[in-house]
Coordinates of C-alpha atoms and ligand atoms in Angstrom, one line a residue:
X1 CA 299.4 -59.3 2.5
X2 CA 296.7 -57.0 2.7
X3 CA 296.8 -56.3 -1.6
X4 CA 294.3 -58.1 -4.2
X5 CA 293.3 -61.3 -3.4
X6 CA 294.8 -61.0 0.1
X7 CA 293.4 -60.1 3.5
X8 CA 290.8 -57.5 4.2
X9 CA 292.1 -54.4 6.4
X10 CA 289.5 -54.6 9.4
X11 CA 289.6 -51.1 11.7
X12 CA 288.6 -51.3 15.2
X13 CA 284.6 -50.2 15.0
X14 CA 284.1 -51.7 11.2
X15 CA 280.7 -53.1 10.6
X16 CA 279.9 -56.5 8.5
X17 CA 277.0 -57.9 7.3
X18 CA 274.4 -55.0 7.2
X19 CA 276.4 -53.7 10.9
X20 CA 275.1 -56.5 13.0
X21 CA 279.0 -57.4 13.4
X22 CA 280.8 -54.6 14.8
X23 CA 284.6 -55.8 15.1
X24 CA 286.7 -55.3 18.2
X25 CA 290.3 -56.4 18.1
X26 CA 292.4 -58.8 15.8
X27 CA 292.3 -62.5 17.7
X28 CA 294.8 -64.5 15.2
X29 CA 295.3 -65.2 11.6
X30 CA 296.1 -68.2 9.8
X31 CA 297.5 -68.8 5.9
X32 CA 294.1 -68.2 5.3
X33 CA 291.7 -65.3 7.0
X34 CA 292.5 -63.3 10.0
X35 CA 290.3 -63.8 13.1
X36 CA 288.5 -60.8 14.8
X37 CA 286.7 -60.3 17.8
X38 CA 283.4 -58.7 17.2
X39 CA 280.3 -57.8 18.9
X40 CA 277.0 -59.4 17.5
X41 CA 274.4 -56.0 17.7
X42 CA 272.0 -58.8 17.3
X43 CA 272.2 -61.1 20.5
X44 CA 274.7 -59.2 22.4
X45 CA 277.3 -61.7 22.0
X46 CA 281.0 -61.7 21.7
X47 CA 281.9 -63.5 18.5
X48 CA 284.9 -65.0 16.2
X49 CA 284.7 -62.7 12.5
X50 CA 286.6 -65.2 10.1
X51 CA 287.4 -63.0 7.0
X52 CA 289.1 -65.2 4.9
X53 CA 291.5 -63.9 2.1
X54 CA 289.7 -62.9 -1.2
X55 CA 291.3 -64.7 -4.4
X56 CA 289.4 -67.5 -5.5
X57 CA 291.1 -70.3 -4.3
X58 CA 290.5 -69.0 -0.6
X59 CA 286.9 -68.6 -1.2
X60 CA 286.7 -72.2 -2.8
X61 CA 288.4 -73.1 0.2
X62 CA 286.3 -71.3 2.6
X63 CA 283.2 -72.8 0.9
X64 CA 284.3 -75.8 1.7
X65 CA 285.1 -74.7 5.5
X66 CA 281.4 -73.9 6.1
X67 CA 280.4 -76.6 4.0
X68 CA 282.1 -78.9 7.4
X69 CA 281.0 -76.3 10.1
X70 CA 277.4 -76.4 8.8
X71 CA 277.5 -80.2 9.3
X72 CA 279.4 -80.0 12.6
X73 CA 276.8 -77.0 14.2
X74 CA 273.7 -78.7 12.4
X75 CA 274.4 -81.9 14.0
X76 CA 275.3 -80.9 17.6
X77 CA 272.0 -78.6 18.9
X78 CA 272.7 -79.0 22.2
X79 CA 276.1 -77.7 21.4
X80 CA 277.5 -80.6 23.8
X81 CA 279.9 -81.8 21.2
X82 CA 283.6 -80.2 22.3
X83 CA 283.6 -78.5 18.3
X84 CA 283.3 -75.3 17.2
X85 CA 279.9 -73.7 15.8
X86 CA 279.5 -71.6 13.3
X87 CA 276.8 -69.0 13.8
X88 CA 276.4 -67.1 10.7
X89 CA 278.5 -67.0 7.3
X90 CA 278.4 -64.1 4.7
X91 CA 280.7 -62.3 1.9
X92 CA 281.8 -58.6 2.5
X93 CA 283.1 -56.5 -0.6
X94 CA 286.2 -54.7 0.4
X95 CA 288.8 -52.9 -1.8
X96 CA 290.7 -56.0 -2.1
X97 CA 287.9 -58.1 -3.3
X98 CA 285.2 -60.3 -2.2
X99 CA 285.8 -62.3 1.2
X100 CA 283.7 -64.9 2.6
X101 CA 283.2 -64.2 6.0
X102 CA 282.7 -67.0 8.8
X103 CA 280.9 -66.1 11.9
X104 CA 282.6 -68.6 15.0
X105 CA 281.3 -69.1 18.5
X106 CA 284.3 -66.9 20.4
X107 CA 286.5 -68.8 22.1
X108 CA 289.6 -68.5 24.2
X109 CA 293.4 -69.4 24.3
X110 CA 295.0 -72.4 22.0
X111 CA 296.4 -75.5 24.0
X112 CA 299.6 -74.6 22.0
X113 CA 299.8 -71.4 24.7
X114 CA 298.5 -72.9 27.2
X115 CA 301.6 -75.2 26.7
X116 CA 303.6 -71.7 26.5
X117 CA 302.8 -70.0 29.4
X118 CA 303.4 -73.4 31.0
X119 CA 307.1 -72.7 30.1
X120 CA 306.8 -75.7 27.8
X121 CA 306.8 -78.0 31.3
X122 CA 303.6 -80.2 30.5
X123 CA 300.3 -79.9 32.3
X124 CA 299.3 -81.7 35.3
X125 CA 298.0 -84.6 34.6
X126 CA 294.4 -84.3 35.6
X127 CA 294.5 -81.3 33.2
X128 CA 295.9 -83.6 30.6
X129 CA 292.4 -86.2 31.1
X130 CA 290.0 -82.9 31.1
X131 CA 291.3 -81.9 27.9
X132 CA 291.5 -85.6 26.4
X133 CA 287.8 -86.1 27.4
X134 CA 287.2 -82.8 25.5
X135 CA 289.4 -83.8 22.1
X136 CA 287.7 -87.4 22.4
X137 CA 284.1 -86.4 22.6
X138 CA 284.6 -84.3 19.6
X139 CA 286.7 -86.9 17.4
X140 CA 284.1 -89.3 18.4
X141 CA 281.5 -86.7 17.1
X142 CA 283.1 -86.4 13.9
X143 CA 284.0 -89.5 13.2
X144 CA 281.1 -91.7 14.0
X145 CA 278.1 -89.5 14.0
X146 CA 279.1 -87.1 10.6
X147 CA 281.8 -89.7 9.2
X148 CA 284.1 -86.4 9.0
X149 CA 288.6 -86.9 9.2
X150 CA 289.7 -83.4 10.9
X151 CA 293.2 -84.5 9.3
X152 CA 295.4 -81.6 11.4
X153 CA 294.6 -82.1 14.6
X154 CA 297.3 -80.5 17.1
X155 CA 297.7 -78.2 20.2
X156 CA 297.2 -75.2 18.2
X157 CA 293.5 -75.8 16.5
X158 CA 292.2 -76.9 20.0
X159 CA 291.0 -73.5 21.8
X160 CA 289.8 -74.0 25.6
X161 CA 286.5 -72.8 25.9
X162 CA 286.8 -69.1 27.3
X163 CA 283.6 -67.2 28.6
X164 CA 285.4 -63.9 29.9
X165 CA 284.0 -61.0 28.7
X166 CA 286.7 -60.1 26.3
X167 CA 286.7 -56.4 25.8
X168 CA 286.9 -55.2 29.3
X169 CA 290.6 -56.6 30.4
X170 CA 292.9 -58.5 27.6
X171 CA 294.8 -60.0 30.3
X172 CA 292.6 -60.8 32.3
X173 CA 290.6 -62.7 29.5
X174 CA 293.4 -64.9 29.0
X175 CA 294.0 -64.1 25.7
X176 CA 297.7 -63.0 24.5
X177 CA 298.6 -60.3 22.8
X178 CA 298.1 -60.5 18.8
X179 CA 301.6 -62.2 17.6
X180 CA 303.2 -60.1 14.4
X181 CA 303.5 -63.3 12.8
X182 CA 301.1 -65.8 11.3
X183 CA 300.9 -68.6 13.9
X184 CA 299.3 -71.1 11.7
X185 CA 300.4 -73.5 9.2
X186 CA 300.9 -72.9 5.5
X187 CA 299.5 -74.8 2.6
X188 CA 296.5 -76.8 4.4
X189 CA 298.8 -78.2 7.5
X190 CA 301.9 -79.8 5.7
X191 CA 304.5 -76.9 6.1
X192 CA 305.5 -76.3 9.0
X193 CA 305.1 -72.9 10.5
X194 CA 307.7 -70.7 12.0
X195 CA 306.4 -71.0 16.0
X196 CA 306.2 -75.0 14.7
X197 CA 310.3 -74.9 13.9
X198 CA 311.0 -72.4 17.0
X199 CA 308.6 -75.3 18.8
X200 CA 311.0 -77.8 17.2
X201 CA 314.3 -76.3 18.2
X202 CA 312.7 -76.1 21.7
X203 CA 311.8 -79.4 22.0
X204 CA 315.5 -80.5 21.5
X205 CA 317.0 -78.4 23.7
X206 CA 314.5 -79.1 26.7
X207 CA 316.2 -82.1 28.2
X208 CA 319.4 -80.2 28.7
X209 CA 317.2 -77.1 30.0
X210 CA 315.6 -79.4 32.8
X211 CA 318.9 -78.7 35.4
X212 CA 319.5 -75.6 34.2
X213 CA 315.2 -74.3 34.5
X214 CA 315.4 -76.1 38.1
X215 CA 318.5 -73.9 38.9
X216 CA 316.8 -70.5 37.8
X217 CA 313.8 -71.1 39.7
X218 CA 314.2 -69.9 42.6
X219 CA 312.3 -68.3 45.1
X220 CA 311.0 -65.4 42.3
X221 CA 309.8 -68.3 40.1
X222 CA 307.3 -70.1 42.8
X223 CA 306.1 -66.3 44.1
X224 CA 304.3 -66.6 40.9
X225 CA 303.0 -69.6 40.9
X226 CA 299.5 -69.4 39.7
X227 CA 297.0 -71.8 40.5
X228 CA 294.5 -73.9 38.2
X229 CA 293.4 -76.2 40.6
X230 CA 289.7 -76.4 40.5
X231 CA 289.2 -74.8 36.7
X232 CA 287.7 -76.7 34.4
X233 CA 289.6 -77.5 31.2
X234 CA 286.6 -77.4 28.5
X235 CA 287.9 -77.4 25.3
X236 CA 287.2 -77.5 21.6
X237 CA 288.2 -79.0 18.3
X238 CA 288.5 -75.8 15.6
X239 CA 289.6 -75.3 12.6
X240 CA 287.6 -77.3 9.8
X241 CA 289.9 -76.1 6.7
X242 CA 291.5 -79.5 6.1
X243 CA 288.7 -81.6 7.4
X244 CA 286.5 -84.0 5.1
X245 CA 283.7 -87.0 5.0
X246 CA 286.2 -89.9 4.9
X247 CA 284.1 -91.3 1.7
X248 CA 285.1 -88.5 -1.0
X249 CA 288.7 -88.5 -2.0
X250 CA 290.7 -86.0 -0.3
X251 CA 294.8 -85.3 -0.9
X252 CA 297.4 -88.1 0.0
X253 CA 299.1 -85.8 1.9
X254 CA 297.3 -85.0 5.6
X255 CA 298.3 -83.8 8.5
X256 CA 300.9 -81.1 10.1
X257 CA 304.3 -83.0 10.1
X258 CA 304.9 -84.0 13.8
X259 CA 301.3 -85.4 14.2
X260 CA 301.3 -87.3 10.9
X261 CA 300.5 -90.7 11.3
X262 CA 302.6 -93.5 9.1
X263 CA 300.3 -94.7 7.1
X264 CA 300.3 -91.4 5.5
X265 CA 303.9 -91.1 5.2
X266 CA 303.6 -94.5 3.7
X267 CA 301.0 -94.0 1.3
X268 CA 299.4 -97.2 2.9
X269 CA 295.7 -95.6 2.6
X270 CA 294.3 -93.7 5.5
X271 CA 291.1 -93.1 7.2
X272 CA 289.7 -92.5 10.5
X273 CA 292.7 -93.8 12.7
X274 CA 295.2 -90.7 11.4
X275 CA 292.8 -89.0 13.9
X276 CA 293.7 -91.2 16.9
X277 CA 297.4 -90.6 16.2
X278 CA 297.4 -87.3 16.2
X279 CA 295.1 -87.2 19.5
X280 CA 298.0 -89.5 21.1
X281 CA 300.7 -86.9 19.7
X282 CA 298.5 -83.9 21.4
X283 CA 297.9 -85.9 25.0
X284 CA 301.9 -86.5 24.9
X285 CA 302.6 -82.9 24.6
X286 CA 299.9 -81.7 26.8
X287 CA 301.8 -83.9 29.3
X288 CA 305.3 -83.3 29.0
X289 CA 306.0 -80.1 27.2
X290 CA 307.5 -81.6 24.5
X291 CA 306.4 -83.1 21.0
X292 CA 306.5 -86.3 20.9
X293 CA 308.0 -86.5 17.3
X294 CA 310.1 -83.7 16.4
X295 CA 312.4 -85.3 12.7
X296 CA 314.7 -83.6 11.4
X297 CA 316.2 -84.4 7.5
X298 CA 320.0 -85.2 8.3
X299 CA 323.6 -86.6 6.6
X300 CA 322.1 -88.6 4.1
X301 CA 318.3 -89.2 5.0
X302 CA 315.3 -86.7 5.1
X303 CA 312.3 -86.1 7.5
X304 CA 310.2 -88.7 6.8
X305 CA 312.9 -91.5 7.2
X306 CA 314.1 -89.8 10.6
X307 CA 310.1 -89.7 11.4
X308 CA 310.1 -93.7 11.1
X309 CA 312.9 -93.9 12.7
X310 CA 312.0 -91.7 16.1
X311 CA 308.8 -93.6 16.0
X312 CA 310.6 -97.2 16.1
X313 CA 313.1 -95.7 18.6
X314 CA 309.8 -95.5 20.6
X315 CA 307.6 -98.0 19.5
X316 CA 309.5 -100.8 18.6
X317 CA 310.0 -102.2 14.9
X318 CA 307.2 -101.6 12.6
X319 CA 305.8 -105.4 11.6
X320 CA 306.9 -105.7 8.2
X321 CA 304.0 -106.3 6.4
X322 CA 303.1 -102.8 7.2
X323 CA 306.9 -101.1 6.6
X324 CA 306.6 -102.5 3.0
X325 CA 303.6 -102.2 2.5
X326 CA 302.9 -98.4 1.6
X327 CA 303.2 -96.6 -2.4
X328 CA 306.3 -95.5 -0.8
X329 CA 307.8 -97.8 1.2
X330 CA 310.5 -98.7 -1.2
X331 CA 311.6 -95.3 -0.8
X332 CA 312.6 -95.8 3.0
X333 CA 312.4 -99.4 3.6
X334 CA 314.3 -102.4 2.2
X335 CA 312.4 -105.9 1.5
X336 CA 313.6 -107.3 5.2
X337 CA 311.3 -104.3 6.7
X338 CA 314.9 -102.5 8.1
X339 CA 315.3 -98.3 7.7
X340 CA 317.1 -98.3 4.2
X341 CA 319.7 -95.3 5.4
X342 CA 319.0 -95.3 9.3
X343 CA 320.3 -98.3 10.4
X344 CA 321.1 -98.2 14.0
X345 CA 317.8 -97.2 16.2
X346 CA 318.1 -96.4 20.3
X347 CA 315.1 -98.2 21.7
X348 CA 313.5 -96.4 24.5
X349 CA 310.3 -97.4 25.2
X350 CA 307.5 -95.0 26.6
X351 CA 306.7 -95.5 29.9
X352 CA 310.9 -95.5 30.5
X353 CA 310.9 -92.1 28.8
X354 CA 308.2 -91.3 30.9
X355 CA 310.2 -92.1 33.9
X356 CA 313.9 -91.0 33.0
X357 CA 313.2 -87.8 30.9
X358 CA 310.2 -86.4 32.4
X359 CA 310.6 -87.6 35.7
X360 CA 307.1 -89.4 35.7
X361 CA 306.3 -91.5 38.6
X362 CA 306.6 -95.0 37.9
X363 CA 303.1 -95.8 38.0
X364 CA 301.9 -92.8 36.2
X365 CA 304.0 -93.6 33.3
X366 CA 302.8 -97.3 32.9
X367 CA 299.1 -95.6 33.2
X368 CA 299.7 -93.2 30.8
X369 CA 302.1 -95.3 28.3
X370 CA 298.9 -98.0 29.0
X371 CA 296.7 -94.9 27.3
X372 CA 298.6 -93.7 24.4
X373 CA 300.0 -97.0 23.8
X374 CA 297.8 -98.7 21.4
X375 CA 296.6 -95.3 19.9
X376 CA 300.3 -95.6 18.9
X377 CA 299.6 -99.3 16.7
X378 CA 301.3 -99.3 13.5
X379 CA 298.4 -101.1 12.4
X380 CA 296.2 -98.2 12.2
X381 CA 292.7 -100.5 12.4
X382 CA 294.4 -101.7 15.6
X383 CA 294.4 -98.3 17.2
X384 CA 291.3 -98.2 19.3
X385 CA 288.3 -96.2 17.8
X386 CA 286.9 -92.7 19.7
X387 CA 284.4 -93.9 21.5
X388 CA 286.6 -96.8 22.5
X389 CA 289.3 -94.6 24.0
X390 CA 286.6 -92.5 25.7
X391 CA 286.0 -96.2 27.9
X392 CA 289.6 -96.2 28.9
X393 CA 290.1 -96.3 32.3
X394 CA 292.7 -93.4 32.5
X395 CA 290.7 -90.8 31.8
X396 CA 288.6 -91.6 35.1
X397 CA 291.8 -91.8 37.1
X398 CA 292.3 -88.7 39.7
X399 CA 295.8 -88.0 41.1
X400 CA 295.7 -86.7 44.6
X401 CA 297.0 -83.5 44.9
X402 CA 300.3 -84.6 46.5
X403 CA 301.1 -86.8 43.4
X404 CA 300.7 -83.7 41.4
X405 CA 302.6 -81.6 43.7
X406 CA 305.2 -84.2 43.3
X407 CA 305.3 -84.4 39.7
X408 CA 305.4 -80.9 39.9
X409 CA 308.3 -80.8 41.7
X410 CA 310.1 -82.8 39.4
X411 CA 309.5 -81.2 36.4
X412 CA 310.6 -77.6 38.1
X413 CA 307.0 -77.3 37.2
X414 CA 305.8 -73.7 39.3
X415 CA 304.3 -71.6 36.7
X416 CA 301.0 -72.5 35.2
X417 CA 300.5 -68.9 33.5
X418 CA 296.7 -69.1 33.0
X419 CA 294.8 -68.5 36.2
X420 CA 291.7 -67.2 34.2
X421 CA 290.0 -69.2 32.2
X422 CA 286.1 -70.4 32.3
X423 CA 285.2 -67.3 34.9
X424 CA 281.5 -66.3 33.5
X425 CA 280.3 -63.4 33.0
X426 CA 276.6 -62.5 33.1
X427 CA 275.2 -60.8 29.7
Ligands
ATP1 P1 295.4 -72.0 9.3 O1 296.6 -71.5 8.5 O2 295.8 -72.5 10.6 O3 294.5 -72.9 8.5 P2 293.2 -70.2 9.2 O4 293.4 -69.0 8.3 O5 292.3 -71.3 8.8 O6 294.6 -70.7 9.6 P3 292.3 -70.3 11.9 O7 293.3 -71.3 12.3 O8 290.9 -70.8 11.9 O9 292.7 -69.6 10.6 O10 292.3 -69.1 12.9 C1 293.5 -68.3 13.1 C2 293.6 -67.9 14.6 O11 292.5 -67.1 15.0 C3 293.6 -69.1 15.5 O12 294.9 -69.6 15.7 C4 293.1 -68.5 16.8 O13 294.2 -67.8 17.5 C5 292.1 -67.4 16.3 N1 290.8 -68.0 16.3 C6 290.2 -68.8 15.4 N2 288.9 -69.1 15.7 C7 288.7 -68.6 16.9 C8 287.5 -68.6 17.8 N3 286.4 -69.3 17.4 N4 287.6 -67.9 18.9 C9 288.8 -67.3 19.2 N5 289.9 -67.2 18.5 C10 289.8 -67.9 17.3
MG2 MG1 294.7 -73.0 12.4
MG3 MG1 292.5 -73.4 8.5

């Protein structure tokens, strides 16, 4: 870990860059760099110090980070864009070597937690449009003003936009204690990552938990129910390691595994729509707790066969022009378009999941099956664009607060954790 090549030991008080960065506290790490807060002696600003590891395929690796982030800070100035900036960049020489360092605008809590401290329950869903608008104005960004694919995005590289001051109380800035283990994923968002797996076996045993939840929470449970009502969700898109402009050549593998699009299991060619999937993934899980593709390899077929398979199960059949149609299709398909070792699929269609496993109302689910349904096309130049989505009528839909109270109720849904977030504080 912290050994040639690896991470640079940062103590509490450790200046960077000539001391205008004075650190404060560890915020994450990743595969990568680990993430400190640190004070910027210069504007007398909080900031995120990304000091990534030293060998030189990290550095390569961070080049290419602040290669993006320069393109993604240059081209938003009024910083109105729901991404990340970057405000400085440097390398500092420390016994282990020579790490590039990446200066970040400091922001607050991952959705992934925010989906924790929910108790894994699902958001309400006016939160759920407040954050979409957020994801949406920055794939929009991205994709149609700097031609960029972010490739992994997922609850965990979407931060909410924090402006507590974050020294003076770590609770009360809504940030979580430092986790002992690396929360991000390995090898540039294809492994999965150890709170992805615990995530995993969550997901699957959530159904049977709903009875069992609404039995343990009592009277204790709703004490601390913790209000959001009235806090704005602002939100942005981080972590730019795997992004890149959709015209160079990139790797055929993208994306973490449960918001990996099929054309990429497929090897059908990929672009700008592997985006839109994952976005409808995210929005799923936002709402409901749960991933909304969680394979598994099993007797006789692996991961990505089960993945076709779950998404059928929820989808409908892929057309078969487009199950055959992919480098490796062969491998899971046979000619007729039919799963070669998964034969039998369970259809249950969205808005019924919606309805019967998250106790959606039956007009919320059609609207929100309405939503992610076509970001869902197999067809991936089906799926509608960004700036299309951002049109939908969904996102402009408001659910009075005794629908929400009522969905609430059915989900067992009384802790909402966060009651912090987006309070500012004067410099
Ligand atoms: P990965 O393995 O996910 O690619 P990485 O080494 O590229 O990891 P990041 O994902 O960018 O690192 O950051 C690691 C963690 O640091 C994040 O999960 C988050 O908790 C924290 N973090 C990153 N950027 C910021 C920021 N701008 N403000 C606050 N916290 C941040
Ligand atoms: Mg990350
Ligand atoms: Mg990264």
């Amino acid at each position: 870990w912290y050994r040639k090549g690896g991470y640079h030991a940062v103590r509490v008080g450790d200046q960077f860059a000539g001391g205008r960065y004075i650190a404060q506290r560890k915020l994450g790490w990743g595969q990568f760099s680990t993430v400190w807060l640190a004070y910027d002696t210069r504007t007398s600003e909080f900031v995120a110090l990304k000091i990534q590891k030293s060998a030189a395929q990290f550095a390569e690796a961070a080049l290419h980070e602040i290669e993006v982030l320069s393109a993604i800070t240059n081209g938003d100035p009024s910083n109105s864009k729901c991404v990340v900036r970057l405000v400085d960049h440097f390398k500092h020489t420390g016994p282990n070597g020579q790490h590039l360092c990446m200066v970040l605008e400091f922001l607050g809590d991952s959705l992934l937690r925010l989906i924790r401290y929910n108790r894994y329950k699902g958001l309400q869903l006016n939160k759920v449009r407040e954050i979409c608008k957020c994801i949406l104005i920055g794939l929009d960004y991205m994709h149609r003003e700097l031609g960029i694919i972010h490739s992994d995005l997922k609850p965990e590289n979407i931060l909410l936009c924090s402006t507590i001051d974050p020294t003076k109380d770590p609770i009360r800035s809504g940030l979580t204690p430092i986790l002992e283990k690396p929360e991000g994923n390995a090898n540039g968002g294809v492994t999965m990552s150890t709170i992805d797996k615990k995530l995993k076996r969550r997901a699957r045993r959530a159904v049977a938990k709903i009875s069992e939840r609404r039995a343990s929470m009592g009277g204790g449970a709703a004490k601390s129910k913790r209000n959001l009502d009235g806090i704005d969700m602002r939100c942005k898109v981080v972590d730019f390691g795997n992004a890149f402009w959709a015209n160079r050549l990139f790797t055929e593998e993208i994306q973490t595994r449960q918001y990996r699009a099929p054309e990429v299991i497929l090897q059908a060619g990929y672009s700008f729509p592997v985006d839109m999937w994952s976005f409808a993934c995210t929005a799923f899980e936002l709402a409901t707790g749960d991933m909304m593709f969680a394979p598994n390899s099993g007797q006789g077929f692996g991961e990505d066969e089960d993945h076709l398979a779950l998404m059928m199960e929820l989808l409908g059949k892929m057309p078969r022009k487009i199950a055959i149609g992919g480098a490796q299709s062969k491998d899971y398909f046979d000619r007729h378009g039919d799963l070669k070792r998964i034969r039998r699929l369970k259809f249950w269609p969205l808005d019924r999941l919606l309805v019967d496993k998250y106790k959606f109302s039956e007009n919320d689910a059609r609207e929100f099956a309405e939503f992610l349904c076509p970001l869902l096309d197999f067809a991936p130049e089906k799926r509608p664009t960004a700036q299309q989505c951002l049109q939908h009528p969904w996102l402009n839909l408001r659910n009075s607060a005794q629908d929400e109270m009522k969905n609430e109720a059915n989900l067992g849904n009384v802790d909402v954790g966060m009651s912090n977030l987006q309070i500012k504080v004067g410099k």
